[in-house]
Coordinates of C-alpha atoms and ligand atoms in Angstrom, one line a residue:
M1 CA -23.1 -10.8 -101.4
A2 CA -21.4 -8.2 -98.9
P3 CA -17.4 -8.0 -98.8
T4 CA -17.5 -9.1 -95.6
L5 CA -19.5 -12.5 -96.6
L6 CA -17.2 -13.1 -99.1
I7 CA -14.1 -12.4 -96.8
V8 CA -15.9 -14.8 -95.1
L9 CA -16.1 -17.7 -96.9
F10 CA -12.8 -17.3 -98.5
A11 CA -11.1 -17.1 -95.4
A12 CA -12.9 -20.8 -94.3
A13 CA -12.0 -22.2 -97.7
I14 CA -8.0 -21.3 -96.6
S15 CA -8.3 -23.0 -93.7
L16 CA -10.1 -26.0 -94.9
A17 CA -7.3 -26.1 -97.4
L18 CA -4.9 -25.7 -94.8
N19 CA -6.3 -28.5 -92.8
A20 CA -6.2 -30.6 -95.6
T21 CA -1.9 -29.9 -95.9
T22 CA -1.7 -30.4 -92.6
S23 CA -3.2 -33.7 -92.3
A24 CA -1.8 -35.5 -95.4
S25 CA 1.5 -34.0 -93.9
G26 CA 0.7 -35.1 -89.6
S27 CA -1.7 -34.1 -88.0
W28 CA -0.1 -35.0 -84.5
S29 CA 1.5 -32.2 -83.3
P30 CA 2.9 -33.4 -78.5
D31 CA 1.1 -31.0 -77.0
P32 CA 3.6 -28.2 -75.0
A33 CA 1.7 -29.1 -72.2
V34 CA 3.7 -32.3 -71.5
I35 CA 6.5 -30.8 -73.4
D36 CA 6.1 -28.7 -70.0
R37 CA 5.7 -31.0 -68.1
L38 CA 8.7 -33.4 -69.0
N39 CA 10.7 -30.6 -68.8
A40 CA 9.9 -29.8 -65.4
N41 CA 11.3 -33.3 -64.1
P42 CA 15.5 -33.8 -64.2
R43 CA 14.7 -37.4 -65.3
V44 CA 13.7 -36.7 -68.7
A45 CA 13.8 -33.5 -69.1
A46 CA 15.7 -33.3 -72.5
Q47 CA 14.9 -32.0 -76.0
Y48 CA 11.6 -31.7 -77.4
D49 CA 12.4 -28.7 -79.4
E50 CA 10.9 -29.9 -82.9
A51 CA 12.4 -27.1 -84.6
S52 CA 15.8 -27.5 -82.9
V53 CA 15.9 -31.2 -83.7
P54 CA 19.1 -31.4 -86.2
D55 CA 19.8 -31.8 -90.3
Y56 CA 20.2 -35.0 -91.1
D57 CA 21.4 -37.1 -93.6
L58 CA 19.5 -41.2 -93.0
P59 CA 21.7 -43.9 -94.5
D60 CA 19.9 -44.8 -97.6
V61 CA 18.1 -47.9 -96.6
L62 CA 18.1 -49.3 -100.4
A63 CA 21.8 -48.7 -100.8
T64 CA 24.9 -51.6 -99.5
R65 CA 27.6 -50.1 -97.4
D66 CA 29.8 -49.0 -100.4
G67 CA 26.8 -46.8 -101.4
Q68 CA 24.9 -49.6 -104.5
P69 CA 21.3 -49.4 -105.4
I70 CA 20.2 -52.8 -103.8
T71 CA 16.5 -53.2 -106.3
T72 CA 15.8 -56.6 -105.9
A73 CA 14.9 -58.8 -103.3
E74 CA 17.9 -61.2 -103.7
Q75 CA 20.5 -57.9 -103.4
W76 CA 18.8 -56.9 -99.9
Q77 CA 18.6 -60.3 -98.7
A78 CA 22.4 -60.5 -99.5
H79 CA 23.0 -57.1 -97.6
R80 CA 20.7 -57.9 -94.9
D81 CA 23.7 -60.3 -93.5
T82 CA 26.7 -57.6 -93.5
L83 CA 23.9 -55.1 -92.0
L84 CA 22.9 -57.5 -89.9
D85 CA 26.9 -57.7 -88.6
L86 CA 26.9 -54.1 -88.2
F87 CA 24.7 -53.5 -85.4
R88 CA 25.9 -56.6 -83.6
E89 CA 29.6 -55.7 -83.3
Q90 CA 28.1 -51.4 -83.0
M91 CA 25.3 -51.7 -81.7
F92 CA 22.7 -55.2 -79.0
G93 CA 27.0 -57.5 -79.4
R94 CA 26.7 -60.3 -81.1
P95 CA 25.1 -63.7 -80.2
P96 CA 26.3 -66.7 -77.8
G97 CA 24.0 -68.1 -80.1
A98 CA 22.0 -70.6 -79.0
P99 CA 23.1 -73.3 -75.6
D100 CA 24.3 -77.1 -76.6
E101 CA 21.9 -78.9 -74.8
L102 CA 19.0 -77.0 -73.8
T103 CA 15.6 -79.4 -72.2
F104 CA 12.1 -78.3 -71.0
E105 CA 10.3 -78.9 -67.4
L106 CA 6.8 -78.2 -66.9
R107 CA 6.8 -77.3 -63.3
Q108 CA 1.9 -75.9 -63.3
R109 CA -0.1 -77.3 -65.9
D110 CA -4.1 -75.7 -64.9
E111 CA -6.5 -76.8 -67.8
H112 CA -9.3 -74.2 -65.6
A113 CA -6.8 -70.6 -66.3
L114 CA -8.7 -67.4 -67.1
G115 CA -12.4 -68.6 -66.6
G116 CA -11.2 -71.7 -67.7
S117 CA -11.3 -70.6 -71.6
A118 CA -7.5 -72.0 -71.1
T119 CA -5.0 -73.9 -70.1
Y120 CA -2.0 -72.1 -68.2
H121 CA 1.4 -74.1 -68.5
R122 CA 4.7 -72.5 -66.0
I123 CA 7.4 -74.6 -67.9
D124 CA 11.6 -74.3 -67.1
A125 CA 13.5 -73.9 -70.1
I126 CA 17.4 -75.5 -68.9
S127 CA 20.5 -74.7 -71.2
R128 CA 24.1 -76.4 -71.5
V129 CA 26.5 -75.2 -72.5
G130 CA 29.7 -77.5 -71.0
E131 CA 30.0 -78.4 -67.8
R132 CA 27.8 -75.2 -66.7
S133 CA 23.3 -75.0 -67.1
H134 CA 21.4 -72.0 -66.3
R135 CA 17.6 -72.5 -65.8
F136 CA 14.3 -69.6 -67.1
E137 CA 10.7 -69.9 -67.3
F138 CA 8.4 -68.9 -68.9
V139 CA 4.3 -69.4 -68.7
L140 CA 2.2 -70.2 -70.9
F141 CA -1.1 -70.2 -71.6
T142 CA -3.2 -72.0 -75.0
P143 CA -6.6 -72.1 -75.6
N144 CA -9.3 -75.3 -74.2
D145 CA -10.7 -75.1 -77.7
A146 CA -8.3 -75.5 -80.2
A147 CA -8.8 -77.4 -83.0
G148 CA -5.5 -77.9 -83.7
P149 CA -1.5 -76.2 -83.5
V150 CA -2.1 -71.7 -83.0
P151 CA -0.3 -69.2 -83.8
A152 CA 1.2 -67.5 -80.9
F153 CA 2.2 -64.6 -79.2
V154 CA 6.0 -64.4 -76.5
L155 CA 6.1 -60.9 -74.4
I156 CA 9.5 -60.6 -73.8
D157 CA 8.3 -59.2 -69.1
H158 CA 10.8 -56.9 -67.3
R159 CA 8.1 -55.6 -65.7
W160 CA 7.1 -59.9 -64.3
R161 CA 8.9 -59.8 -61.0
E162 CA 9.8 -62.4 -58.9
D163 CA 6.0 -61.6 -56.5
R164 CA 4.1 -60.2 -59.9
D165 CA 1.5 -64.1 -60.5
R166 CA 1.1 -64.4 -64.1
S167 CA -0.8 -66.3 -63.8
Q168 CA -3.8 -63.4 -64.5
P169 CA -4.4 -60.7 -66.5
E170 CA -2.8 -56.8 -64.9
D171 CA -5.8 -55.0 -63.9
R172 CA -4.5 -52.4 -66.2
G173 CA -3.5 -54.6 -69.2
Y174 CA 0.1 -54.9 -70.0
W175 CA -0.2 -58.7 -69.4
S176 CA -3.7 -59.6 -71.0
P177 CA -3.8 -63.1 -72.2
Q178 CA -7.2 -62.8 -72.1
L179 CA -7.4 -60.7 -75.5
V180 CA -5.4 -63.6 -77.4
I181 CA -6.8 -66.8 -76.3
E182 CA -10.3 -65.0 -76.7
R183 CA -8.5 -64.3 -81.2
G184 CA -7.9 -68.7 -80.4
Y185 CA -3.4 -68.0 -79.9
A186 CA -2.0 -68.7 -77.2
V187 CA -0.2 -66.5 -74.8
A188 CA 3.9 -66.6 -73.3
A189 CA 5.6 -63.8 -71.3
I190 CA 9.6 -64.5 -70.3
R191 CA 11.1 -63.0 -67.8
A192 CA 14.1 -60.0 -68.7
N193 CA 15.6 -60.8 -65.7
D194 CA 15.8 -63.9 -65.8
L195 CA 17.7 -64.0 -69.0
A196 CA 19.9 -61.3 -67.8
P197 CA 19.2 -58.6 -64.8
D198 CA 18.9 -55.2 -65.3
H199 CA 21.1 -53.4 -63.7
A200 CA 24.6 -52.9 -64.0
D201 CA 26.7 -54.8 -62.4
H202 CA 24.9 -58.0 -62.5
Y203 CA 24.3 -58.1 -66.1
T204 CA 26.4 -60.7 -66.9
E205 CA 24.6 -63.1 -64.2
G206 CA 22.1 -65.3 -66.7
I207 CA 23.4 -66.2 -69.8
I208 CA 26.0 -64.7 -70.4
E209 CA 27.7 -66.3 -67.7
L210 CA 26.5 -69.4 -69.0
F211 CA 28.5 -68.7 -72.3
E212 CA 31.2 -67.0 -71.1
G213 CA 32.2 -67.6 -68.5
Y214 CA 32.4 -65.0 -66.6
H215 CA 31.3 -63.2 -63.3
A216 CA 30.5 -60.1 -62.7
P217 CA 31.4 -58.5 -59.8
T218 CA 30.1 -56.8 -57.3
A219 CA 31.3 -53.9 -56.5
S220 CA 32.7 -53.3 -60.5
P221 CA 33.5 -50.0 -61.1
A222 CA 32.6 -50.3 -65.1
P223 CA 30.6 -52.5 -66.6
H224 CA 32.0 -53.9 -69.1
K225 CA 34.0 -55.9 -66.2
A226 CA 33.9 -59.2 -65.3
G227 CA 34.9 -61.6 -63.8
T228 CA 36.9 -64.6 -65.5
G229 CA 36.1 -68.2 -64.3
G230 CA 32.8 -70.8 -64.3
A231 CA 29.4 -69.6 -62.7
G232 CA 30.0 -67.8 -59.1
S233 CA 34.0 -67.7 -59.1
S234 CA 35.7 -64.9 -58.1
A235 CA 38.3 -64.3 -60.1
A236 CA 40.1 -60.9 -61.4
P237 CA 37.7 -59.7 -63.0
A238 CA 38.2 -58.9 -67.6
I239 CA 38.2 -56.6 -69.8
R240 CA 34.4 -58.1 -72.2
R241 CA 34.5 -57.9 -75.5
P242 CA 33.7 -54.1 -76.8
D243 CA 30.7 -56.3 -79.2
A244 CA 30.1 -58.6 -76.2
V245 CA 27.0 -59.0 -76.4
M246 CA 24.5 -56.9 -73.9
A247 CA 21.7 -57.5 -71.7
L248 CA 19.0 -56.3 -74.1
A249 CA 19.9 -59.4 -76.9
A250 CA 20.6 -61.4 -74.5
W251 CA 16.5 -60.9 -73.2
G252 CA 15.5 -61.5 -77.3
W253 CA 17.3 -65.3 -76.6
G254 CA 15.3 -65.9 -74.3
A255 CA 12.6 -65.2 -76.6
S256 CA 14.1 -67.4 -78.7
R257 CA 14.3 -70.0 -76.6
V258 CA 10.9 -69.9 -76.0
M259 CA 10.3 -70.5 -80.0
D260 CA 12.0 -73.5 -79.6
Y261 CA 9.9 -75.0 -77.0
F262 CA 7.0 -73.9 -79.8
E263 CA 9.1 -75.6 -82.6
Q264 CA 8.3 -78.8 -80.4
S265 CA 5.1 -78.2 -79.2
D266 CA 2.1 -79.9 -80.9
A267 CA -0.7 -77.1 -79.5
I268 CA 1.4 -74.0 -81.4
D269 CA 2.2 -73.0 -84.8
A270 CA 5.9 -71.7 -84.7
S271 CA 6.0 -70.4 -88.6
R272 CA 2.7 -68.1 -86.9
V273 CA 4.8 -66.1 -84.1
A274 CA 4.1 -62.7 -83.0
V275 CA 7.5 -61.6 -80.1
L276 CA 6.8 -58.5 -78.8
G277 CA 8.0 -56.0 -76.3
H278 CA 6.9 -52.6 -74.5
S279 CA 10.0 -49.9 -73.9
R280 CA 13.4 -51.4 -73.8
N281 CA 11.4 -54.7 -74.5
G282 CA 10.6 -53.5 -77.2
K283 CA 14.1 -52.6 -78.3
A284 CA 15.2 -56.1 -77.4
A285 CA 12.0 -57.8 -79.7
L286 CA 13.2 -55.9 -82.8
W287 CA 16.6 -58.0 -82.1
T288 CA 15.1 -59.9 -80.9
G289 CA 13.2 -59.9 -84.4
A290 CA 16.5 -59.8 -86.6
E291 CA 18.1 -62.1 -85.0
D292 CA 16.4 -65.2 -85.4
Q293 CA 13.9 -65.6 -88.2
R294 CA 12.0 -67.8 -86.6
F295 CA 9.7 -64.8 -85.9
D296 CA 6.9 -63.8 -88.6
V297 CA 5.9 -60.3 -86.7
V298 CA 8.0 -57.5 -84.6
I299 CA 5.8 -55.8 -81.6
S300 CA 7.6 -52.6 -80.8
N301 CA 6.1 -50.6 -78.8
N302 CA 6.7 -47.3 -77.3
S303 CA 10.2 -48.7 -78.1
G304 CA 11.5 -45.0 -78.6
C305 CA 16.0 -44.3 -78.2
G306 CA 17.9 -47.5 -78.6
G307 CA 14.2 -49.2 -80.5
A308 CA 12.5 -47.8 -83.0
A309 CA 13.0 -44.1 -82.3
L310 CA 14.9 -42.5 -85.1
S311 CA 18.8 -41.1 -83.0
R312 CA 19.9 -38.5 -85.4
R313 CA 17.4 -36.4 -84.4
A314 CA 18.4 -36.8 -81.3
Y315 CA 14.7 -35.9 -79.1
G316 CA 14.0 -36.7 -75.8
E317 CA 16.3 -39.5 -74.5
T318 CA 19.8 -39.4 -76.5
V319 CA 22.1 -42.4 -77.0
R320 CA 24.6 -40.5 -74.8
I321 CA 22.1 -40.0 -71.8
I322 CA 20.6 -43.8 -72.6
N323 CA 24.7 -45.8 -72.6
E324 CA 24.3 -43.4 -69.2
H325 CA 21.3 -45.0 -67.5
F326 CA 21.6 -48.1 -69.1
P327 CA 25.4 -48.8 -70.1
H328 CA 25.1 -52.3 -70.3
W329 CA 21.9 -52.8 -72.3
F330 CA 24.8 -51.7 -76.0
T331 CA 27.8 -53.1 -76.5
A332 CA 31.2 -51.1 -75.9
H333 CA 32.0 -49.5 -79.7
F334 CA 27.5 -47.9 -79.0
K335 CA 28.9 -45.3 -76.0
A336 CA 30.9 -44.1 -79.0
Y337 CA 28.1 -42.8 -80.7
A338 CA 27.3 -40.2 -77.7
D339 CA 26.6 -36.9 -79.4
R340 CA 28.2 -38.4 -82.6
E341 CA 24.7 -40.0 -83.3
Q342 CA 26.1 -38.3 -87.2
E343 CA 28.1 -40.8 -86.8
L344 CA 26.4 -43.3 -86.7
P345 CA 27.0 -46.2 -89.2
F346 CA 23.4 -46.5 -89.2
D347 CA 20.1 -45.6 -88.1
Q348 CA 16.6 -47.5 -86.7
H349 CA 15.2 -48.1 -89.4
Q350 CA 17.7 -50.0 -90.8
L351 CA 17.2 -52.2 -87.3
I352 CA 13.3 -52.3 -88.1
A353 CA 14.1 -52.8 -92.3
L354 CA 15.8 -56.3 -91.1
T355 CA 12.6 -57.4 -90.8
A356 CA 11.2 -58.2 -93.9
P357 CA 9.6 -59.9 -95.6
R358 CA 7.8 -60.8 -92.7
A359 CA 5.5 -58.5 -90.8
V360 CA 6.5 -55.6 -87.9
Y361 CA 4.5 -53.0 -86.2
V362 CA 5.7 -50.1 -84.3
A363 CA 3.2 -47.7 -81.4
S364 CA 3.8 -45.5 -79.7
A365 CA 2.0 -42.7 -76.8
G366 CA 1.2 -38.8 -77.8
D367 CA 2.8 -38.3 -74.7
D368 CA 5.0 -40.3 -74.6
L369 CA 7.8 -38.4 -76.1
W370 CA 11.0 -40.0 -73.8
A371 CA 10.8 -41.8 -77.4
D372 CA 10.2 -39.8 -79.7
P373 CA 6.5 -40.4 -80.8
R374 CA 8.1 -38.9 -84.5
G375 CA 10.7 -41.0 -84.8
E376 CA 9.5 -44.3 -84.3
Y377 CA 7.1 -43.7 -87.0
L378 CA 9.9 -41.8 -89.3
A379 CA 12.2 -45.1 -89.1
L380 CA 9.3 -46.9 -89.5
A381 CA 8.0 -45.2 -93.1
H382 CA 12.0 -44.7 -94.1
A383 CA 12.7 -48.9 -93.3
S384 CA 9.1 -49.2 -96.1
P385 CA 11.1 -49.4 -99.0
V386 CA 12.3 -52.7 -98.5
W387 CA 8.8 -54.5 -98.4
A388 CA 8.3 -52.5 -102.1
L389 CA 11.6 -55.2 -103.0
W390 CA 8.7 -56.8 -102.7
G391 CA 6.5 -55.7 -103.7
H392 CA 4.2 -54.7 -101.0
D393 CA 3.1 -51.0 -100.2
T394 CA 5.6 -48.2 -98.4
L395 CA 4.6 -45.6 -94.9
D396 CA 4.8 -42.2 -95.9
P397 CA 7.6 -40.8 -94.1
D398 CA 4.8 -37.0 -94.0
A399 CA 1.8 -38.6 -93.6
M400 CA 2.5 -39.8 -89.6
P401 CA -0.8 -40.1 -88.5
G402 CA -3.6 -39.0 -85.3
L403 CA -3.9 -40.3 -82.4
E404 CA -5.5 -43.3 -82.7
Q405 CA -6.4 -43.8 -86.2
P406 CA -3.7 -47.1 -86.8
V407 CA -2.4 -48.0 -90.2
T408 CA -2.1 -50.5 -91.7
T409 CA 0.4 -50.4 -95.5
G410 CA 1.7 -54.2 -96.3
L411 CA 3.1 -55.7 -94.3
M412 CA 3.7 -52.1 -91.6
G413 CA 1.6 -51.4 -88.6
Y414 CA 1.7 -48.6 -87.5
H415 CA -0.6 -46.4 -84.4
L416 CA 0.2 -43.8 -81.9
R417 CA -2.1 -44.3 -79.0
T418 CA -3.5 -41.3 -76.2
G419 CA -1.4 -41.6 -73.0
G420 CA 1.5 -41.7 -72.0
H421 CA 3.9 -44.8 -71.6
G422 CA 2.9 -47.8 -71.6
L423 CA 1.7 -51.4 -72.6
T424 CA -2.3 -51.1 -72.8
P425 CA -5.9 -53.2 -74.3
Y426 CA -6.4 -50.8 -77.0
D427 CA -2.1 -51.8 -77.7
W428 CA -2.7 -55.3 -77.4
N429 CA -5.3 -54.8 -80.2
Q430 CA -4.1 -53.1 -82.9
Y431 CA -1.3 -55.8 -82.9
L432 CA -3.9 -59.5 -82.2
D433 CA -6.1 -56.8 -85.6
F434 CA -2.1 -56.8 -87.1
A435 CA -1.9 -60.0 -86.4
T436 CA -4.8 -61.3 -87.1
R437 CA -5.0 -60.3 -91.0
R438 CA -1.5 -61.5 -91.6
W439 CA -2.1 -65.7 -90.3
Q440 CA -5.5 -66.0 -91.9
Ligands
GTR501 C1 13.4 -45.4 -69.4 C2 14.0 -45.7 -70.7 C3 13.4 -45.7 -71.3 C4 12.5 -47.0 -71.8 C5 12.2 -47.1 -70.1 C6 11.6 -48.1 -70.5 O1 13.7 -45.5 -68.3 O2 15.7 -44.7 -70.3 O3 14.6 -46.4 -72.5 O4 13.6 -48.0 -72.2 O5 13.0 -46.7 -69.5 O6 11.9 -49.4 -70.6 O7 10.2 -48.6 -69.2

């Protein structure tokens, strides 16, 4: 054989071997053109260089706070309470609990929805705490051909503004009730703003006011100032506690009230319900699943910083940036970790682990670098040893899948979709496949 041919064959063999290694350790890397585009936009210019991610040590997901190893499911359950409490105190706030009284009012019912395949309901959830009450609406589609109670999805929806009609699917697929109905499941949506307006000066004017009697003054100089007194009162501002419940947890509280409805409904199998949120509500969905273990499947779509992405990587949106832009999402305690991620007493893999031993799905988008796709995958993989306590397979942190190669391991699912930040029919279909495997 001619020496040149030998060299070519040798080079080809090496390149094959290298490719195999690359794909085993995760073949995806961000498109440099996307990084340039993001950095040209001052709103999302950030650290997107993988080589500049700081060295970090993650808290061991299988160790107690005082460093004892966790080797059994029983030990995990005991540790879980401490960990949940830590996330409440430091990040999402202490939950207000259930209302004194909760009632539901059917406002509209249409048996011919989605081309006759579903019944559409608009339902009001009315909560009473002492003298105060709060009302929010949710929509619910149930499949018309159901033979009995069906599993359901609940979307925590921040894109549903008052002027949007949720009886119809949305063109771009963010709201895709028809896909869920086709699988034989029900699907509900809540409007996040009804639980806590997504605004630093007004976020208390929902269920926080219901429980605390606070009424945020409109010209609040700081996000943590709120007025005392009954709903609608203009009493002097008071400082809320540094671990007071904040907007993300308030949104999740609404999903729990829908679960309360499911538990008393003959149409829904409340033991098979998935909670789903995109982006800010992908964060809220993870927290909802941590707080409310009645949700059997927890799905976090493009949730990024404060959601599925590891904070310690400080890639894309960071703890400092998110707290500056959205001071009403997380507690006052969390603000202390701006540019000090390494000092956090936890990282987001432990938030995901609070879902165990139920099913969890995390999804990223290849161009959504602000949300740090790799950090989202790594958090899921580093959470997975907790599921091994129940005998389930784990995910390899070094084997991040490539674009549109969804992986399901044990009770965990992950995919990296092509394109940017969003919730699309592709995403919904992966979640429906995953939930179907879980529920059948
Ligand atoms: C961004 C925010 C993200 C994400 C997103 C969204 O502006 O920085 O954390 O939550 O909004 O909700 O669409």
